[in-house]
Coordinates of C-alpha atoms in Angstrom, one line a residue:
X1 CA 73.3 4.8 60.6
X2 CA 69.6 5.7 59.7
X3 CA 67.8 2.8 58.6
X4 CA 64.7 1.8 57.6
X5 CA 62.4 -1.3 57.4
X6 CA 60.0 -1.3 54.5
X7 CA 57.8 -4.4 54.8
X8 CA 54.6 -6.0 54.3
X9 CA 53.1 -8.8 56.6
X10 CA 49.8 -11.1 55.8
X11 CA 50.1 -13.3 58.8
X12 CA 52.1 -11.4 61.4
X13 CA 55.8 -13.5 60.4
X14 CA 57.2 -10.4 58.6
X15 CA 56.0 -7.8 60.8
X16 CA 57.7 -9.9 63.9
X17 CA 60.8 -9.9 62.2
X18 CA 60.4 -6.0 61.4
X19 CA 59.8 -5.4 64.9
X20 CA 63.4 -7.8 66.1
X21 CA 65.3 -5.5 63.7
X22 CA 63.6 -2.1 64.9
X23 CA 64.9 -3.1 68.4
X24 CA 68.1 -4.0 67.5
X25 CA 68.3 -1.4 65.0
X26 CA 66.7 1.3 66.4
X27 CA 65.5 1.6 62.8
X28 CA 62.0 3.1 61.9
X29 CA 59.5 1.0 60.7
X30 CA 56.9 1.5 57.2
X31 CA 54.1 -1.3 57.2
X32 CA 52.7 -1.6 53.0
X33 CA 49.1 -2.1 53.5
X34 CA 47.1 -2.8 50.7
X35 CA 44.4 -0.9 49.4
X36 CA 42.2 -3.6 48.9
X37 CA 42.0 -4.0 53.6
X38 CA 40.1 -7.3 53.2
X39 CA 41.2 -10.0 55.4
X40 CA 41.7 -12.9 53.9
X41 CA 43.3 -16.6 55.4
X42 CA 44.0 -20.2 54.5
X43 CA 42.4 -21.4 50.6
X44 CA 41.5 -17.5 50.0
X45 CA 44.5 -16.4 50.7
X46 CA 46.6 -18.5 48.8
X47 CA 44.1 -18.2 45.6
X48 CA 44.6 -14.2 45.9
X49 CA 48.4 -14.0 46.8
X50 CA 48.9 -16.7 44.3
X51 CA 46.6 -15.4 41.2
X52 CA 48.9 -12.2 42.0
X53 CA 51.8 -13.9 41.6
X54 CA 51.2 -15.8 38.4
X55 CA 49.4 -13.1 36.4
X56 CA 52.1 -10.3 37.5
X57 CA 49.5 -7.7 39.0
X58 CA 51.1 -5.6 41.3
X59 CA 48.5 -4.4 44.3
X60 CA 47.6 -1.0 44.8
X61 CA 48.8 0.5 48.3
X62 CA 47.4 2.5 51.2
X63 CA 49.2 6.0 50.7
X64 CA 52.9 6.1 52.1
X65 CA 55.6 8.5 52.1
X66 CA 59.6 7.5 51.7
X67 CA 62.3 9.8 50.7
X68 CA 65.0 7.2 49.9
X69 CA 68.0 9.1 49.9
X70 CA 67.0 10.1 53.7
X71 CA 67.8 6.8 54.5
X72 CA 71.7 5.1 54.7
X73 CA 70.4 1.8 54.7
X74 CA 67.1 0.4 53.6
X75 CA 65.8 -3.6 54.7
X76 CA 63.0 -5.1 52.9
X77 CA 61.2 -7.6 53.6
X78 CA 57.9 -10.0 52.8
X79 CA 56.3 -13.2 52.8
X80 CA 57.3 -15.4 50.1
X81 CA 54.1 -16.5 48.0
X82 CA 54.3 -19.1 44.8
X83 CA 58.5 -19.1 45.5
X84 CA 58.4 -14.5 44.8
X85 CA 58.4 -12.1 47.5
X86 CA 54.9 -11.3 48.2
X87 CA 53.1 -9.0 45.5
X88 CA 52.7 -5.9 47.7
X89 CA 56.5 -5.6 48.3
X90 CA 56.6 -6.1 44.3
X91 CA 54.6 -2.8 44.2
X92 CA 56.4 -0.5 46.7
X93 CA 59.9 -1.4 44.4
X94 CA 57.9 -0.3 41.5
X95 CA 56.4 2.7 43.2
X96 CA 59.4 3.5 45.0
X97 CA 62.4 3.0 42.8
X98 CA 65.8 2.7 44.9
X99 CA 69.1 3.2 43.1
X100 CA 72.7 3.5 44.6
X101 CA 71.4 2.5 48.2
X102 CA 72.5 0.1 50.5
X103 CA 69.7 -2.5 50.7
X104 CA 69.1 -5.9 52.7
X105 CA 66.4 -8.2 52.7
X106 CA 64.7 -11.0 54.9
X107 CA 61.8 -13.5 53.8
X108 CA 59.3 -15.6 56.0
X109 CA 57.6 -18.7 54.6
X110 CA 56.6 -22.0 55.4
X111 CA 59.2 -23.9 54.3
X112 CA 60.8 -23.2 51.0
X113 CA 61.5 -19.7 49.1
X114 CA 61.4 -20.9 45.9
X115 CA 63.3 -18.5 43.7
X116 CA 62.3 -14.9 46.3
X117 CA 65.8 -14.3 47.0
X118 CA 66.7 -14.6 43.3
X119 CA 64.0 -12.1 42.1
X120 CA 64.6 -9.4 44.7
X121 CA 68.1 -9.5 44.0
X122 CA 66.9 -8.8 39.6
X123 CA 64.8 -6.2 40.7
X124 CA 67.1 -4.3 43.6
X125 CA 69.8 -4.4 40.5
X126 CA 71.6 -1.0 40.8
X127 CA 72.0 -1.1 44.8
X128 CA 74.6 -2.9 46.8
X129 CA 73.1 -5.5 48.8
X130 CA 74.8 -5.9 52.1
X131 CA 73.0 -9.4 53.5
X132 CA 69.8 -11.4 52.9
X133 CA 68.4 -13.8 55.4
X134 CA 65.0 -15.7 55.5
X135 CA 63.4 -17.6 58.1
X136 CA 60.8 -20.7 58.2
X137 CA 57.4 -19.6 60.4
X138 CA 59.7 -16.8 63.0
X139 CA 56.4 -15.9 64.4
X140 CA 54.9 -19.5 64.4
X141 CA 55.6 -20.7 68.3
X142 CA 55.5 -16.9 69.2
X143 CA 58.8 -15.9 68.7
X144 CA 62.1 -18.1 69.8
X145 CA 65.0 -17.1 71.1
X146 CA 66.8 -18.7 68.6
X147 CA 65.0 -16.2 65.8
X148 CA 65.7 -13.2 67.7
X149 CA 69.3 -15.0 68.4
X150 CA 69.4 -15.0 64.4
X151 CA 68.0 -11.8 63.8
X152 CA 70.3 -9.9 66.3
X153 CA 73.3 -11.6 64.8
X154 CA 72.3 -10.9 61.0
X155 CA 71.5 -7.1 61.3
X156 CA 74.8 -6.3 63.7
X157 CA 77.0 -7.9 59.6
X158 CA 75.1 -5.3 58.0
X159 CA 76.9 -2.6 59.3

């Protein structure tokens, strides 16, 4: 099965989880990056994901290439940022519409995901979602065995 992991990473959670299911997987890997490269952390970081959120504005991304249909399953996944999947995932779905594909989805946050799960599931509307999973700081003590214990589990009910 070909598969592919679309996701976007601030803080290095969501890319560790990307990289669990790329070795369990053997799936290929796309990294969004936005345009806008600056670095930001802590107070900033909040204000901008945040502001993002709560006025709707999707970011622009660095250039990318995806044929969908290539693809027999699709994972997304993001930070979660005022309880919604982080605005640069927001703006691959609108820039890369998927229909009739089987999809999945993990989220990383800090300790709650707010209504993510619920809002990815709205806007992947037309797919069949096969499993969803989220996980409190994965990359936060540099990667436990129970994570990769979870992730390897999750992705092998995907099939």
């Amino acid at each position: 099965m070909k598969t592919l992991v679309v996701y976007y990473s601030h803080d290095g959670n969501s890319a560790f989880v990307a990289e669990q299911i790329k070795a369990a997987l053997g799936a290929e890997l796309l990294r969004l990056e936005t345009a806008d490269s600056k670095k930001r952390g802590g107070l900033s970081k909040m204000f901008w994901g945040g502001r993002m959120v709560l006025t709707h504005t999707l970011p622009e991304l660095k250039p990318y290439h995806i044929e969908p249909e290539a693809w027999d399953l699709i994972i997304l996944g993001a930070p979660v940022w005022a309880g919604s999947p982080a605005p640069p995932l927001m703006s691959f779905l609108a820039k890369t519409p998927l229909r009739d594909k089987r999809v999945a989805f993990f989220l990383c946050h800090a300790g709650g995901r707010g209504q993510a799960a619920e809002k990815l599931k709205q806007e992947l509307a037309g797919n069949t979602i096969v499993g969803d999973i989220d996980f409190v700081n994965p990359n936060g003590d540099g990667g436990s065995r129970t994570v990769t214990d979870r992730i390897t589990g999750w992705v092998r009910q995907l099939g």
